[in-house]
Amino acid sequence: AELGEQDELWVRFRHQHIQSVNQEVQEEIKRFVKENATAQIQKQEGQGPTLQAIRSLPQYQEMLAKYWVHASLTEQSFAQLQERNLMNVGILEQDLACGVDKDGKEVSASKLLTMLSNHLSDANAEVDDKLRLLLLYFTQMTGLSPSDRTKLMEAAQLSLTSEETVQKFLSLQLHQENVDTEAGTSRLAHRLERDKDRRKFFKRRAKNAAYELSRFEPFVKTLMEVIFQPR
């Protein structure tokens, strides 16, 4: 089976959360096998297959094969989650992006730095995961000096190519200035400390989000909802 528009399961599931897909696929497989006439006949010994069952056999095999493709994909995805420790990586990403943890409690800058350092020093961590975490950290935290960034990149043991990627990213100036103008000095802090409304939004999201690793919502989503809200 190939993924594409011809696969009705792919069309139906492709935008859903993997946890939801896994549950729905497993339930649909059980329901399909239970309700399918051919499956029922195969389970009943001593009864010869009817003409209708014989005709349904190719369709049964084709549909069941499609289900197993998606079941296999979700299993492989969950295996990658375990192998690459992506659950913990994802938790840190969500905490960095939202400024609060899964319980809606504010996460201190020192705790975020400790969590990041642990991931960067992990010899088994994927380089791409380290790079993604670094870029997210640099955009979310204020009070970082160039030397601070250099130390973190050294801790991650990035290749020259990855270091160049970071430098080019920083040249876009998507990160905020390092100096805390209110305090008059440089202080490590999450950028949402100055955006109380956005932080409150993520506190509510933490309590209402369907999945722990899907707490973050980009501001553009909120903006589009306001624009297209019926008046």
Tab-separated table of N, CA, C and O in Angstrom, residues 41-155:
chain	number	residue	atom	x	y	z
A	41	ILE	N	-16.498	-15.996	8.970
A	41	ILE	CA	-16.508	-17.363	8.445
A	41	ILE	C	-15.205	-18.073	8.766
A	41	ILE	O	-15.176	-19.247	9.110
A	42	GLN	N	-14.081	-17.340	8.671
A	42	GLN	CA	-12.789	-17.947	8.956
A	42	GLN	C	-12.683	-18.393	10.409
A	42	GLN	O	-11.935	-19.305	10.734
A	43	LYS	N	-13.432	-17.762	11.285
A	43	LYS	CA	-13.381	-18.110	12.701
A	43	LYS	C	-14.280	-19.299	13.034
A	43	LYS	O	-14.159	-19.909	14.085
A	44	GLN	N	-15.224	-19.589	12.153
A	44	GLN	CA	-16.197	-20.648	12.433
A	44	GLN	C	-15.787	-21.928	11.710
A	44	GLN	O	-15.851	-22.012	10.492
A	45	GLU	N	-15.360	-22.911	12.445
A	45	GLU	CA	-14.928	-24.174	11.855
A	45	GLU	C	-16.138	-25.003	11.436
A	45	GLU	O	-17.186	-24.973	12.064
A	46	GLY	N	-15.954	-25.739	10.364
A	46	GLY	CA	-17.001	-26.643	9.920
A	46	GLY	C	-18.024	-26.012	9.011
A	46	GLY	O	-18.946	-26.678	8.557
A	47	GLN	N	-17.897	-24.715	8.717
A	47	GLN	CA	-18.844	-24.049	7.828
A	47	GLN	C	-18.121	-23.631	6.558
A	47	GLN	O	-17.090	-22.966	6.607
A	48	GLY	N	-18.647	-24.040	5.416
A	48	GLY	CA	-18.039	-23.664	4.151
A	48	GLY	C	-18.324	-22.218	3.828
A	48	GLY	O	-19.371	-21.683	4.186
A	49	PRO	N	-17.392	-21.533	3.155
A	49	PRO	CA	-17.588	-20.124	2.814
A	49	PRO	C	-18.714	-19.942	1.806
A	49	PRO	O	-18.881	-20.736	0.893
A	50	THR	N	-19.491	-18.913	1.987
A	50	THR	CA	-20.569	-18.610	1.060
A	50	THR	C	-20.011	-17.866	-0.138
A	50	THR	O	-18.877	-17.369	-0.125
A	51	LEU	N	-20.807	-17.759	-1.196
A	51	LEU	CA	-20.380	-17.047	-2.398
A	51	LEU	C	-20.101	-15.585	-2.081
A	51	LEU	O	-19.140	-14.998	-2.578
A	52	GLN	N	-20.936	-14.990	-1.223
A	52	GLN	CA	-20.754	-13.587	-0.849
A	52	GLN	C	-19.425	-13.392	-0.120
A	52	GLN	O	-18.713	-12.416	-0.343
A	53	ALA	N	-19.070	-14.352	0.744
A	53	ALA	CA	-17.818	-14.253	1.482
A	53	ALA	C	-16.625	-14.365	0.545
A	53	ALA	O	-15.631	-13.655	0.689
A	54	ILE	N	-16.719	-15.268	-0.424
A	54	ILE	CA	-15.628	-15.440	-1.384
A	54	ILE	C	-15.419	-14.161	-2.185
A	54	ILE	O	-14.292	-13.738	-2.440
A	55	ARG	N	-16.522	-13.532	-2.583
A	55	ARG	CA	-16.422	-12.294	-3.352
A	55	ARG	C	-15.817	-11.163	-2.521
A	55	ARG	O	-15.151	-10.274	-3.049
A	56	SER	N	-16.055	-11.181	-1.219
A	56	SER	CA	-15.569	-10.092	-0.370
A	56	SER	C	-14.116	-10.289	0.052
A	56	SER	O	-13.500	-9.380	0.597
A	57	LEU	N	-13.555	-11.468	-0.212
A	57	LEU	CA	-12.205	-11.769	0.254
A	57	LEU	C	-11.140	-10.801	-0.264
A	57	LEU	O	-10.358	-10.280	0.524
A	58	PRO	N	-11.052	-10.509	-1.564
A	58	PRO	CA	-10.023	-9.567	-2.034
A	58	PRO	C	-10.154	-8.185	-1.397
A	58	PRO	O	-9.160	-7.570	-1.019
A	59	GLN	N	-11.386	-7.713	-1.277
A	59	GLN	CA	-11.615	-6.404	-0.669
A	59	GLN	C	-11.202	-6.425	0.800
A	59	GLN	O	-10.620	-5.465	1.314
A	60	TYR	N	-11.497	-7.527	1.463
A	60	TYR	CA	-11.132	-7.691	2.866
A	60	TYR	C	-9.617	-7.617	3.032
A	60	TYR	O	-9.102	-6.907	3.894
A	61	GLN	N	-8.892	-8.341	2.192
A	61	GLN	CA	-7.435	-8.362	2.282
A	61	GLN	C	-6.838	-6.994	1.988
A	61	GLN	O	-5.904	-6.551	2.658
A	62	GLU	N	-7.389	-6.312	0.989
A	62	GLU	CA	-6.867	-4.998	0.610
A	62	GLU	C	-7.078	-3.976	1.723
A	62	GLU	O	-6.168	-3.216	2.070
A	63	MET	N	-8.283	-3.964	2.298
A	63	MET	CA	-8.586	-2.994	3.341
A	63	MET	C	-7.786	-3.273	4.604
A	63	MET	O	-7.260	-2.356	5.247
A	64	LEU	N	-7.673	-4.551	4.956
A	64	LEU	CA	-6.927	-4.905	6.158
A	64	LEU	C	-5.448	-4.551	5.986
A	64	LEU	O	-4.790	-4.121	6.937
A	65	ALA	N	-4.929	-4.713	4.759
A	65	ALA	CA	-3.534	-4.358	4.484
A	65	ALA	C	-3.312	-2.865	4.704
A	65	ALA	O	-2.281	-2.446	5.240
A	66	LYS	N	-4.291	-2.045	4.298
A	66	LYS	CA	-4.174	-0.600	4.502
A	66	LYS	C	-4.162	-0.259	5.992
A	66	LYS	O	-3.398	0.591	6.438
A	67	TYR	N	-5.015	-0.946	6.741
A	67	TYR	CA	-5.042	-0.705	8.184
A	67	TYR	C	-3.694	-1.042	8.807
A	67	TYR	O	-3.167	-0.299	9.639
A	68	TRP	N	-3.126	-2.170	8.397
A	68	TRP	CA	-1.868	-2.600	9.001
A	68	TRP	C	-0.716	-1.683	8.613
A	68	TRP	O	0.252	-1.538	9.370
A	69	VAL	N	-0.786	-1.064	7.444
A	69	VAL	CA	0.238	-0.082	7.058
A	69	VAL	C	0.259	1.062	8.062
A	69	VAL	O	1.317	1.470	8.556
A	70	HIS	N	-0.918	1.575	8.389
A	70	HIS	CA	-0.996	2.705	9.315
A	70	HIS	C	-0.691	2.279	10.743
A	70	HIS	O	-0.094	3.045	11.512
A	71	ALA	N	-1.069	1.060	11.097
A	71	ALA	CA	-0.722	0.552	12.424
A	71	ALA	C	0.794	0.415	12.546
A	71	ALA	O	1.388	0.751	13.573
A	72	SER	N	1.429	-0.056	11.468
A	72	SER	CA	2.883	-0.206	11.462
A	72	SER	C	3.579	1.150	11.533
A	72	SER	O	4.591	1.307	12.229
A	73	LEU	N	3.040	2.142	10.829
A	73	LEU	CA	3.632	3.485	10.846
A	73	LEU	C	3.597	4.089	12.246
A	73	LEU	O	4.570	4.700	12.694
A	74	THR	N	2.484	3.928	12.928
A	74	THR	CA	2.388	4.479	14.284
A	74	THR	C	3.327	3.740	15.231
A	74	THR	O	3.956	4.357	16.097
A	75	GLU	N	3.461	2.427	15.058
A	75	GLU	CA	4.378	1.662	15.901
A	75	GLU	C	5.821	2.114	15.688
A	75	GLU	O	6.589	2.266	16.644
A	76	GLN	N	6.193	2.328	14.427
A	76	GLN	CA	7.549	2.796	14.126
A	76	GLN	C	7.787	4.196	14.691
A	76	GLN	O	8.889	4.507	15.164
A	77	SER	N	6.758	5.028	14.638
A	77	SER	CA	6.883	6.389	15.171
A	77	SER	C	7.089	6.359	16.680
A	77	SER	O	7.942	7.076	17.222
A	78	PHE	N	6.319	5.522	17.368
A	78	PHE	CA	6.472	5.410	18.816
A	78	PHE	C	7.833	4.813	19.179
A	78	PHE	O	8.421	5.169	20.208
A	79	ALA	N	8.335	3.917	18.333
A	79	ALA	CA	9.663	3.340	18.575
A	79	ALA	C	10.734	4.425	18.489
A	79	ALA	O	11.691	4.442	19.272
A	80	GLN	N	10.567	5.349	17.532
A	80	GLN	CA	11.503	6.467	17.409
A	80	GLN	C	11.414	7.395	18.615
A	80	GLN	O	12.422	7.938	19.072
A	81	LEU	N	10.206	7.576	19.123
A	81	LEU	CA	10.038	8.393	20.326
A	81	LEU	C	10.863	7.839	21.479
A	81	LEU	O	11.518	8.584	22.213
A	82	GLN	N	10.832	6.522	21.628
A	82	GLN	CA	11.574	5.883	22.706
A	82	GLN	C	13.077	5.918	22.438
A	82	GLN	O	13.872	6.271	23.317
A	83	GLU	N	13.458	5.550	21.230
A	83	GLU	CA	14.878	5.430	20.893
A	83	GLU	C	15.608	6.764	21.002
A	83	GLU	O	16.746	6.826	21.475
A	84	ARG	N	14.954	7.841	20.569
A	84	ARG	CA	15.606	9.155	20.556
A	84	ARG	C	15.240	10.009	21.770
A	84	ARG	O	15.586	11.185	21.824
A	85	ASN	N	14.539	9.412	22.724
A	85	ASN	CA	14.168	10.134	23.945
A	85	ASN	C	13.380	11.404	23.614
A	85	ASN	O	13.535	12.447	24.257
A	86	LEU	N	12.521	11.305	22.611
A	86	LEU	CA	11.820	12.485	22.120
A	86	LEU	C	10.731	12.982	23.064
A	86	LEU	O	10.316	14.141	22.962
A	87	MET	N	10.281	12.137	23.976
A	87	MET	CA	9.296	12.610	24.948
A	87	MET	C	9.907	13.707	25.819
A	87	MET	O	9.307	14.773	26.011
A	88	ASN	N	11.115	13.455	26.326
A	88	ASN	CA	11.777	14.457	27.162
A	88	ASN	C	12.195	15.676	26.352
A	88	ASN	O	12.127	16.810	26.837
A	89	VAL	N	12.628	15.437	25.117
A	89	VAL	CA	12.971	16.559	24.235
A	89	VAL	C	11.735	17.414	23.991
A	89	VAL	O	11.783	18.645	24.050
A	90	GLY	N	10.610	16.751	23.728
A	90	GLY	CA	9.366	17.464	23.465
A	90	GLY	C	8.884	18.260	24.662
A	90	GLY	O	8.359	19.370	24.517
A	91	ILE	N	9.048	17.703	25.856
A	91	ILE	CA	8.644	18.419	27.073
A	91	ILE	C	9.452	19.703	27.220
A	91	ILE	O	8.906	20.773	27.532
A	92	LEU	N	10.766	19.615	26.981
A	92	LEU	CA	11.611	20.809	27.062
A	92	LEU	C	11.212	21.824	25.997
A	92	LEU	O	11.156	23.031	26.262
A	93	GLU	N	10.926	21.358	24.794
A	93	GLU	CA	10.495	22.263	23.726
A	93	GLU	C	9.220	23.004	24.119
A	93	GLU	O	9.101	24.218	23.910
A	94	GLN	N	8.265	22.271	24.680
A	94	GLN	CA	7.008	22.891	25.084
A	94	GLN	C	7.227	23.892	26.218
A	94	GLN	O	6.652	24.985	26.217
A	95	ASP	N	8.064	23.523	27.188
A	95	ASP	CA	8.348	24.435	28.307
A	95	ASP	C	9.038	25.702	27.814
A	95	ASP	O	8.746	26.809	28.280
A	96	LEU	N	9.964	25.542	26.869
A	96	LEU	CA	10.664	26.701	26.315
A	96	LEU	C	9.715	27.597	25.523
A	96	LEU	O	9.754	28.823	25.633
A	97	ALA	N	8.868	26.986	24.723
A	97	ALA	CA	7.971	27.761	23.867
A	97	ALA	C	6.883	28.468	24.666
A	97	ALA	O	6.472	29.580	24.321
A	98	CYS	N	6.423	27.826	25.749
A	98	CYS	CA	5.288	28.357	26.506
A	98	CYS	C	5.696	29.136	27.755
A	98	CYS	O	4.920	29.953	28.261
A	99	GLY	N	6.877	28.853	28.287
A	99	GLY	CA	7.303	29.518	29.516
A	99	GLY	C	6.678	28.929	30.762
A	99	GLY	O	6.938	29.393	31.875
A	100	VAL	N	5.837	27.906	30.594
A	100	VAL	CA	5.214	27.212	31.723
A	100	VAL	C	5.288	25.714	31.465
A	100	VAL	O	5.436	25.273	30.324
A	101	ASP	N	5.159	24.920	32.539
A	101	ASP	CA	5.230	23.472	32.380
A	101	ASP	C	3.850	22.883	32.111
A	101	ASP	O	2.870	23.618	31.927
A	102	LYS	N	3.764	21.562	32.114
A	102	LYS	CA	2.513	20.876	31.777
A	102	LYS	C	1.396	21.152	32.772
A	102	LYS	O	0.218	20.954	32.468
A	103	ASP	N	1.758	21.608	33.982
A	103	ASP	CA	0.762	21.929	35.000
A	103	ASP	C	0.400	23.413	35.013
A	103	ASP	O	-0.373	23.859	35.861
A	104	GLY	N	0.994	24.175	34.082
A	104	GLY	CA	0.707	25.600	34.014
A	104	GLY	C	1.538	26.440	34.958
A	104	GLY	O	1.266	27.631	35.143
A	105	LYS	N	2.567	25.843	35.561
A	105	LYS	CA	3.427	26.580	36.483
A	105	LYS	C	4.612	27.183	35.721
A	105	LYS	O	5.170	26.546	34.832
A	106	GLU	N	4.977	28.403	36.093
A	106	GLU	CA	6.091	29.068	35.431
A	106	GLU	C	7.389	28.305	35.679
A	106	GLU	O	7.647	27.833	36.782
A	107	VAL	N	8.194	28.195	34.619
A	107	VAL	CA	9.472	27.490	34.713
A	107	VAL	C	10.586	28.525	34.801
A	107	VAL	O	10.669	29.423	33.964
A	108	SER	N	11.428	28.401	35.802
A	108	SER	CA	12.501	29.377	35.993
A	108	SER	C	13.543	29.265	34.893
A	108	SER	O	13.723	28.200	34.280
A	109	ALA	N	14.242	30.362	34.654
A	109	ALA	CA	15.291	30.383	33.634
A	109	ALA	C	16.407	29.407	33.981
A	109	ALA	O	16.971	28.750	33.097
A	110	SER	N	16.719	29.286	35.258
A	110	SER	CA	17.792	28.376	35.674
A	110	SER	C	17.409	26.918	35.424
A	110	SER	O	18.247	26.108	35.014
A	111	LYS	N	16.136	26.579	35.638
A	111	LYS	CA	15.694	25.206	35.393
A	111	LYS	C	15.720	24.893	33.903
A	111	LYS	O	16.134	23.795	33.498
A	112	LEU	N	15.297	25.842	33.078
A	112	LEU	CA	15.331	25.640	31.631
A	112	LEU	C	16.761	25.433	31.148
A	112	LEU	O	17.025	24.582	30.295
A	113	LEU	N	17.691	26.212	31.711
A	113	LEU	CA	19.094	26.077	31.324
A	113	LEU	C	19.646	24.717	31.738
A	113	LEU	O	20.383	24.078	30.973
A	114	THR	N	19.270	24.251	32.924
A	114	THR	CA	19.728	22.943	33.396
A	114	THR	C	19.195	21.825	32.509
A	114	THR	O	19.931	20.907	32.124
A	115	MET	N	17.904	21.903	32.165
A	115	MET	CA	17.296	20.891	31.306
A	115	MET	C	17.961	20.878	29.936
A	115	MET	O	18.253	19.814	29.378
A	116	LEU	N	18.215	22.070	29.398
A	116	LEU	CA	18.863	22.164	28.092
A	116	LEU	C	20.270	21.584	28.146
A	116	LEU	O	20.670	20.811	27.267
A	117	SER	N	21.027	21.940	29.171
A	117	SER	CA	22.408	21.464	29.302
A	117	SER	C	22.461	19.945	29.377
A	117	SER	O	23.365	19.315	28.813
A	118	ASN	N	21.496	19.344	30.064
A	118	ASN	CA	21.451	17.882	30.167
A	118	ASN	C	21.259	17.237	28.798
A	118	ASN	O	21.874	16.212	28.487
A	119	HIS	N	20.404	17.832	27.983
A	119	HIS	CA	20.172	17.293	26.643
A	119	HIS	C	21.392	17.488	25.750
A	119	HIS	O	21.762	16.597	24.978
A	120	LEU	N	22.015	18.655	25.856
A	120	LEU	CA	23.165	18.947	24.999
A	120	LEU	C	24.355	18.048	25.316
A	120	LEU	O	25.152	17.725	24.432
A	121	SER	N	24.489	17.649	26.572
A	121	SER	CA	25.620	16.812	26.982
A	121	SER	C	25.352	15.322	26.794
A	121	SER	O	26.236	14.497	27.038
A	122	ASP	N	24.148	14.982	26.364
A	122	ASP	CA	23.788	13.579	26.155
A	122	ASP	C	24.451	13.068	24.877
A	122	ASP	O	24.141	13.521	23.775
A	123	ALA	N	25.366	12.125	25.031
A	123	ALA	CA	26.108	11.602	23.880
A	123	ALA	C	25.211	10.851	22.905
A	123	ALA	O	25.553	10.696	21.725
A	124	ASN	N	24.063	10.370	23.377
A	124	ASN	CA	23.160	9.599	22.521
A	124	ASN	C	22.127	10.464	21.808
A	124	ASN	O	21.366	9.963	20.979
A	125	ALA	N	22.093	11.748	22.129
A	125	ALA	CA	21.100	12.638	21.522
A	125	ALA	C	21.458	12.933	20.069
A	125	ALA	O	22.631	13.058	19.711
A	126	GLU	N	20.436	13.026	19.227
A	126	GLU	CA	20.636	13.338	17.815
A	126	GLU	C	21.089	14.791	17.660
A	126	GLU	O	20.616	15.685	18.370
A	127	VAL	N	21.987	15.018	16.706
A	127	VAL	CA	22.498	16.371	16.460
A	127	VAL	C	21.364	17.313	16.070
A	127	VAL	O	21.312	18.464	16.527
A	128	ASP	N	20.440	16.840	15.243
A	128	ASP	CA	19.326	17.685	14.810
A	128	ASP	C	18.457	18.109	15.992
A	128	ASP	O	17.946	19.236	16.023
A	129	ASP	N	18.286	17.212	16.965
A	129	ASP	CA	17.494	17.550	18.150
A	129	ASP	C	18.207	18.615	18.982
A	129	ASP	O	17.585	19.555	19.490
A	130	LYS	N	19.523	18.468	19.131
A	130	LYS	CA	20.302	19.466	19.868
A	130	LYS	C	20.231	20.826	19.177
A	130	LYS	O	20.061	21.861	19.827
A	131	LEU	N	20.368	20.803	17.866
A	131	LEU	CA	20.342	22.051	17.100
A	131	LEU	C	18.993	22.743	17.232
A	131	LEU	O	18.917	23.961	17.437
A	132	ARG	N	17.923	21.971	17.138
A	132	ARG	CA	16.576	22.543	17.249
A	132	ARG	C	16.344	23.145	18.635
A	132	ARG	O	15.765	24.233	18.767
A	133	LEU	N	16.811	22.458	19.672
A	133	LEU	CA	16.657	22.962	21.037
A	133	LEU	C	17.446	24.255	21.242
A	133	LEU	O	16.965	25.190	21.892
A	134	LEU	N	18.643	24.295	20.692
A	134	LEU	CA	19.463	25.506	20.818
A	134	LEU	C	18.789	26.706	20.167
A	134	LEU	O	18.710	27.791	20.755
A	135	LEU	N	18.304	26.518	18.953
A	135	LEU	CA	17.663	27.622	18.234
A	135	LEU	C	16.421	28.104	18.977
A	135	LEU	O	16.164	29.313	19.064
A	136	LEU	N	15.661	27.180	19.516
A	136	LEU	CA	14.470	27.555	20.276
A	136	LEU	C	14.861	28.306	21.541
A	136	LEU	O	14.249	29.327	21.888
A	137	TYR	N	15.885	27.826	22.217
A	137	TYR	CA	16.353	28.474	23.452
A	137	TYR	C	16.830	29.891	23.165
A	137	TYR	O	16.513	30.830	23.905
A	138	PHE	N	17.566	30.071	22.088
A	138	PHE	CA	18.096	31.393	21.749
A	138	PHE	C	16.986	32.392	21.421
A	138	PHE	O	17.137	33.592	21.651
A	139	THR	N	15.882	31.917	20.863
A	139	THR	CA	14.786	32.830	20.522
A	139	THR	C	13.877	33.123	21.709
A	139	THR	O	13.222	34.168	21.744
A	140	GLN	N	13.842	32.220	22.682
A	140	GLN	CA	12.905	32.374	23.796
A	140	GLN	C	13.508	33.060	25.019
A	140	GLN	O	12.771	33.583	25.851
A	141	MET	N	14.824	33.039	25.133
A	141	MET	CA	15.465	33.569	26.334
A	141	MET	C	16.143	34.911	26.057
A	141	MET	O	16.765	35.110	25.015
A	142	THR	N	16.012	35.827	27.001
A	142	THR	CA	16.734	37.097	26.941
A	142	THR	C	17.841	37.069	27.993
A	142	THR	O	17.798	36.278	28.939
A	143	GLY	N	18.825	37.940	27.825
A	143	GLY	CA	19.929	37.996	28.780
A	143	GLY	C	21.085	37.096	28.419
A	143	GLY	O	21.987	36.882	29.225
A	144	LEU	N	21.076	36.549	27.205
A	144	LEU	CA	22.167	35.686	26.759
A	144	LEU	C	23.229	36.520	26.047
A	144	LEU	O	22.920	37.246	25.101
A	145	SER	N	24.449	36.389	26.473
A	145	SER	CA	25.551	37.078	25.803
A	145	SER	C	26.102	36.179	24.704
A	145	SER	O	25.839	34.970	24.689
A	146	PRO	N	26.864	36.732	23.766
A	146	PRO	CA	27.493	35.899	22.732
A	146	PRO	C	28.333	34.772	23.323
A	146	PRO	O	28.354	33.659	22.786
A	147	SER	N	29.012	35.048	24.433
A	147	SER	CA	29.835	34.007	25.061
A	147	SER	C	28.962	32.896	25.641
A	147	SER	O	29.349	31.717	25.627
A	148	ASP	N	27.771	33.260	26.145
A	148	ASP	CA	26.839	32.248	26.656
A	148	ASP	C	26.418	31.305	25.532
A	148	ASP	O	26.363	30.077	25.716
A	149	ARG	N	26.119	31.879	24.384
A	149	ARG	CA	25.707	31.060	23.238
A	149	ARG	C	26.851	30.153	22.783
A	149	ARG	O	26.634	28.984	22.437
A	150	THR	N	28.046	30.701	22.779
A	150	THR	CA	29.209	29.915	22.360
A	150	THR	C	29.415	28.716	23.277
A	150	THR	O	29.682	27.597	22.816
A	151	LYS	N	29.276	28.924	24.582
A	151	LYS	CA	29.453	27.833	25.547
A	151	LYS	C	28.416	26.732	25.329
A	151	LYS	O	28.729	25.545	25.418
A	152	LEU	N	27.185	27.138	25.048
A	152	LEU	CA	26.132	26.147	24.822
A	152	LEU	C	26.391	25.355	23.542
A	152	LEU	O	26.180	24.138	23.496
A	153	MET	N	26.862	26.035	22.509
A	153	MET	CA	27.166	25.338	21.257
A	153	MET	C	28.338	24.379	21.443
A	153	MET	O	28.353	23.285	20.878
A	154	GLU	N	29.307	24.777	22.250
A	154	GLU	CA	30.437	23.889	22.532
A	154	GLU	C	29.979	22.666	23.317
A	154	GLU	O	30.447	21.547	23.082
A	155	ALA	N	29.053	22.876	24.250
A	155	ALA	CA	28.528	21.760	25.039
A	155	ALA	C	27.785	20.764	24.154
A	155	ALA	O	27.793	19.556	24.408
